[in-house]
GROMACS .gro file of C-alpha atoms in nm:
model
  200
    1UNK     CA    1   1.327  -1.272   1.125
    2UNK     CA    2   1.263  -1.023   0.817
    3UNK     CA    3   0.940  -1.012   0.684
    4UNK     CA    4   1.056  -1.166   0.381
    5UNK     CA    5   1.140  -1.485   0.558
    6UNK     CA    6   0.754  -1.429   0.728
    7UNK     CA    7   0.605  -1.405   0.425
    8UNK     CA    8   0.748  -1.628   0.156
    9UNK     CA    9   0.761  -1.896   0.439
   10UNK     CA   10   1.043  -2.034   0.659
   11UNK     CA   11   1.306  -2.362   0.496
   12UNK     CA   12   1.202  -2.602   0.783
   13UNK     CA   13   0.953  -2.806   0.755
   14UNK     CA   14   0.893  -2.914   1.061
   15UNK     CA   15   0.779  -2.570   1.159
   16UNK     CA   16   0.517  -2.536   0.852
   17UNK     CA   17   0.379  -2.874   1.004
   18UNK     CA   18   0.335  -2.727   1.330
   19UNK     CA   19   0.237  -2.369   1.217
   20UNK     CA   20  -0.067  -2.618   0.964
   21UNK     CA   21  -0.209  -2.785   1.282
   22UNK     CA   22  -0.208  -2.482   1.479
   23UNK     CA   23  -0.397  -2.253   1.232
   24UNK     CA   24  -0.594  -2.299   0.909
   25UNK     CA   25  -0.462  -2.152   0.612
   26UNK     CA   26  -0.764  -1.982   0.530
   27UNK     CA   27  -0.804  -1.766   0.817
   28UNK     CA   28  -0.555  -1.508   0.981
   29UNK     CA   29  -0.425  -1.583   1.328
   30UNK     CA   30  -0.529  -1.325   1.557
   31UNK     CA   31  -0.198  -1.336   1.806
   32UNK     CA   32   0.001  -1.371   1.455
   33UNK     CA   33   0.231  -1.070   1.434
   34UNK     CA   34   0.125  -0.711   1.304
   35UNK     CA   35   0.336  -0.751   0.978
   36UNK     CA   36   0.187  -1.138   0.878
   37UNK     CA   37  -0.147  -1.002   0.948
   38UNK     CA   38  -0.146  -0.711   0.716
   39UNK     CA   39  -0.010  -0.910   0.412
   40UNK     CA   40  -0.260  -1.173   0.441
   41UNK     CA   41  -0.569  -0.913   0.492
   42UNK     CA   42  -0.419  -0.730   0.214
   43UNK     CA   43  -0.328  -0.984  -0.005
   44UNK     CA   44  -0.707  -1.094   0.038
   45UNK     CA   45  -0.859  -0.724  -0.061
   46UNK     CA   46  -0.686  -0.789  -0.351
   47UNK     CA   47  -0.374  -0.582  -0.311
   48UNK     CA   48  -0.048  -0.672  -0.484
   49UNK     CA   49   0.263  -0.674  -0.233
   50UNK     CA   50   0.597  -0.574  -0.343
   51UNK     CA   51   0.907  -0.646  -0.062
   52UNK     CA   52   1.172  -0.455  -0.071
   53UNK     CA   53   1.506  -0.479   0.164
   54UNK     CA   54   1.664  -0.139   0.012
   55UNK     CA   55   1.597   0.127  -0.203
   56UNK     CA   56   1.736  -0.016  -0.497
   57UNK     CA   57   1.475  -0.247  -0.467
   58UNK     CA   58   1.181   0.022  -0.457
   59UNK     CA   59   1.335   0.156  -0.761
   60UNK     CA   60   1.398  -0.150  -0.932
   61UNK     CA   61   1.002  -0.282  -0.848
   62UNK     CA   62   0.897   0.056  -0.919
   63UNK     CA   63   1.063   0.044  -1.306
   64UNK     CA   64   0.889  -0.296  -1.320
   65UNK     CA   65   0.534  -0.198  -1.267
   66UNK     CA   66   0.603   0.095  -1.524
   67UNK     CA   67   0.705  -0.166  -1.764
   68UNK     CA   68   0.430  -0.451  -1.687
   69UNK     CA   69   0.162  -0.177  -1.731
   70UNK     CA   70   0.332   0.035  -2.019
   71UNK     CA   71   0.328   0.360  -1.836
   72UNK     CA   72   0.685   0.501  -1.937
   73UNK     CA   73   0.623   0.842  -2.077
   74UNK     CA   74   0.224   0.852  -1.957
   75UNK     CA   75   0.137   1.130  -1.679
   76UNK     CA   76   0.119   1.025  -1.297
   77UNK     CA   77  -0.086   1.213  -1.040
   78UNK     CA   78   0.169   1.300  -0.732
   79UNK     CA   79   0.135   1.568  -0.441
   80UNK     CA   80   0.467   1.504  -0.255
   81UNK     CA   81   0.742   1.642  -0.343
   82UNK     CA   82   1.001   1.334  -0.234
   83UNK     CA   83   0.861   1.111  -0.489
   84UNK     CA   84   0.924   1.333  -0.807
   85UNK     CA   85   1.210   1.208  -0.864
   86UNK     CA   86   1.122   0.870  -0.906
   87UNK     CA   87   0.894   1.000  -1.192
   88UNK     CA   88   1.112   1.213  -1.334
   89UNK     CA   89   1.388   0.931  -1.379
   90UNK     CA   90   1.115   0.763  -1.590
   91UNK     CA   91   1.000   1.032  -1.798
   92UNK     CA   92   0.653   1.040  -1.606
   93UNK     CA   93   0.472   1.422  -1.666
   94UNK     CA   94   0.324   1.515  -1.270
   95UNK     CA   95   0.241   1.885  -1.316
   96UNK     CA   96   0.044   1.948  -1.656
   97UNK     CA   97  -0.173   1.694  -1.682
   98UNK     CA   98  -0.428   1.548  -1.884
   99UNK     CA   99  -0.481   1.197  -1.821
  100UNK     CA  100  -0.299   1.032  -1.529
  101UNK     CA  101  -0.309   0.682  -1.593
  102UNK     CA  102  -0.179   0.584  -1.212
  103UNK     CA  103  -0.189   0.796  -0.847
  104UNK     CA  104   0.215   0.767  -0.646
  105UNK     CA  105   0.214   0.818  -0.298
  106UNK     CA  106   0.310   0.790   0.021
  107UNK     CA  107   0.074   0.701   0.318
  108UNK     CA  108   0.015   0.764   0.724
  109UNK     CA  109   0.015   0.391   0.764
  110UNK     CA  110  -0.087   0.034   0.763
  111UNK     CA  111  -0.393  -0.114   0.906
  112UNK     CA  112  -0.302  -0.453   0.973
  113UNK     CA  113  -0.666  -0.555   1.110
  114UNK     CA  114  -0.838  -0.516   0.779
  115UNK     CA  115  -0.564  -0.485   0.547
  116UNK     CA  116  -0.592  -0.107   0.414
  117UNK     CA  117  -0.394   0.154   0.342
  118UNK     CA  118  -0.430   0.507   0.534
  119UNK     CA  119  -0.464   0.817   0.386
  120UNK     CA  120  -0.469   1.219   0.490
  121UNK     CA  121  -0.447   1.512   0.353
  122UNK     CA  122  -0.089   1.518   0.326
  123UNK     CA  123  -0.070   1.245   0.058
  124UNK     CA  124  -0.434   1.301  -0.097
  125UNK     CA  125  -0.539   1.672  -0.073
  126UNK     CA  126  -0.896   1.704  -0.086
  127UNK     CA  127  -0.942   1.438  -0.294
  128UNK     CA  128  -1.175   1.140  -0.233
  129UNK     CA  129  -1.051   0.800  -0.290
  130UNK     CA  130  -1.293   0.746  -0.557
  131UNK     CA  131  -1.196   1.075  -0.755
  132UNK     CA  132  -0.816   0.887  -0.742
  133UNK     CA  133  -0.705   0.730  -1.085
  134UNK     CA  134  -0.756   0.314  -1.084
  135UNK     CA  135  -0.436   0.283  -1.063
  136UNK     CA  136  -0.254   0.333  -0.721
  137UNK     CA  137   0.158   0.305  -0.696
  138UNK     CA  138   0.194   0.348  -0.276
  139UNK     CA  139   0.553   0.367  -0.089
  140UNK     CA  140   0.534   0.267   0.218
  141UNK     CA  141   0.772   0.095   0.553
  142UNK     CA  142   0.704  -0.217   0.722
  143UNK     CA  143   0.737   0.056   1.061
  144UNK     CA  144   0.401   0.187   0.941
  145UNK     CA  145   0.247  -0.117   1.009
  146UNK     CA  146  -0.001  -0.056   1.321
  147UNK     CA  147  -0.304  -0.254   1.403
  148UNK     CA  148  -0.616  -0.086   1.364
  149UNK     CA  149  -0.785   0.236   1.259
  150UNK     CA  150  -0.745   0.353   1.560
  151UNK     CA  151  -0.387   0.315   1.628
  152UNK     CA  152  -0.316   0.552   1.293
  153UNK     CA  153  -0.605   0.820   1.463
  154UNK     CA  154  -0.351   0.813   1.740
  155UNK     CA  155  -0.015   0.790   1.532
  156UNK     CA  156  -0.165   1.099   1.326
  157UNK     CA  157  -0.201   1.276   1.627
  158UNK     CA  158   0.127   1.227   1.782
  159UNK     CA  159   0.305   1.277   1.448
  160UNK     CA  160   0.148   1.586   1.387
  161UNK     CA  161   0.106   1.793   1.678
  162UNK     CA  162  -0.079   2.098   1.596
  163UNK     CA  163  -0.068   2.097   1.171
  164UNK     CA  164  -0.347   1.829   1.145
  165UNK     CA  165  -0.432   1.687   0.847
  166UNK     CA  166  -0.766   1.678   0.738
  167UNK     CA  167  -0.935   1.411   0.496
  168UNK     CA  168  -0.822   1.081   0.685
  169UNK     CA  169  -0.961   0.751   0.484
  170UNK     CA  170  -0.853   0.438   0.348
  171UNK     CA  171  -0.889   0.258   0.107
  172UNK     CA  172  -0.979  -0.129   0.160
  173UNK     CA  173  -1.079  -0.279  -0.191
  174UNK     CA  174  -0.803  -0.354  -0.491
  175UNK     CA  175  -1.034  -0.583  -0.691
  176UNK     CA  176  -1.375  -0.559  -0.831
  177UNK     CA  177  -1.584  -0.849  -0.657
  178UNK     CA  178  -1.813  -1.045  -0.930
  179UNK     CA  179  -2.105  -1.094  -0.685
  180UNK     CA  180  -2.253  -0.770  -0.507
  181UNK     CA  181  -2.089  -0.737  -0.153
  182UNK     CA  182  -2.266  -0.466   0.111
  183UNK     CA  183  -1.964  -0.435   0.275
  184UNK     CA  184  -1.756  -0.223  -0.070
  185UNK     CA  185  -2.092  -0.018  -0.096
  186UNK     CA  186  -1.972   0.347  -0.205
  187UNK     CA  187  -1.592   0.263  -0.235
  188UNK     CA  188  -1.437   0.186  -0.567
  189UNK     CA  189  -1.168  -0.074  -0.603
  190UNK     CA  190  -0.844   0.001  -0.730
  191UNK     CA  191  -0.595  -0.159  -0.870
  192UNK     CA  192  -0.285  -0.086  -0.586
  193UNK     CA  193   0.094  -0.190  -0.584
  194UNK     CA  194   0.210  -0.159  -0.278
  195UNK     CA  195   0.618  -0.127  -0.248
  196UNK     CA  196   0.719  -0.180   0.139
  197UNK     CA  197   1.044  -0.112   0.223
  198UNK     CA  198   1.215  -0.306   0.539
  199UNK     CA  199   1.348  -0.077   0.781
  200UNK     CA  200   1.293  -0.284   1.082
   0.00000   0.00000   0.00000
């Protein structure tokens, strides 16, 4: 079943009545599949999820957050080279810049288990997350999806070898809370769009 089917819900309803007395909607199931658990963790950090089957869809989704947030022509901070193009089909400045109104990038992975997205070296420099404009545009495949922390200390390693990238975080939080919460002291929210690409 495609993640889209997981995630936008299945047409029998027999199996939402099942899936309803098994589970409360307002808590993630534990033996639920990597994928389901990282949408619903994200989705609850405050993320926004964009599926997409094919790369005509990343572009397409990618043309529409441009457009929703009126950054056609503005400047876009960007360290890899593989995603230039997609800013330089829109007119987006990535080498003299002034004001970058939004951060494109890749990432290591997925942490399903708290619903962030993993970053090194290789996507963010030296950068912290919180010197990263508000606005984050992130590429990403539903095979990066991995369970914990952990798992992407390991995946790093393996992927890697000897070149290891230094400055591994994530970042958790895509919405400012209203009450004060201990748990986003010292992070900054951001406001992320996250375009996963099927290739399951």
């Amino acid at each position: 079943m495609s993640l889209f089917r997981k995630f936008f819900g299945s047409n029998n309803p027999s199996s939402e009545v099942e899936n309803d007395n098994e589970n409360s909607k307002f808590s993630p199931d534990i033996n639920a599949p990597l994928d389901e658990q990282f949408i619903y963790n994200f989705k609850k950090n405050g993320g926004k999820f964009l599926y997409c089957e094919n790369e005509a869809e990343v572009k397409d989704h990618f043309e529409n957050i441009l457009e929703e947030n009126d950054w056609f022509e503005s400047e876009a901070l960007c360290y890899e080279p593989d995603l230039f193009n997609m800013l330089e089909e829109n007119k987006i400045e990535y080498q003299k810049l002034t004001n970058p109104l939004f951060f494109l990038a890749t990432c290591e992975n997925l942490i399903a288990d708290e619903g962030s997205i993993l970053f090194s070296s290789k996507q963010i420099k030296q950068r912290k997350p919180n010197e990263l404009p508000t606005n984050i545009i992130i590429r990403a495949t539903t095979s990066q999806i991995i369970g914990s922390k952990s798992d992407g200390l390991s995946v790093i390693k393996k992927k890697y070898h000897t070149d290891y990238p230094t400055n591994i975080t994530t970042i958790k939080y895509f919405e400012k809370v209203e009450e004060e919460d201990f748990t986003q002291y010292g992070s900054s929210a951001k406001n992320l769009y996250l375009l996963l690409l099927e290739d399951l």
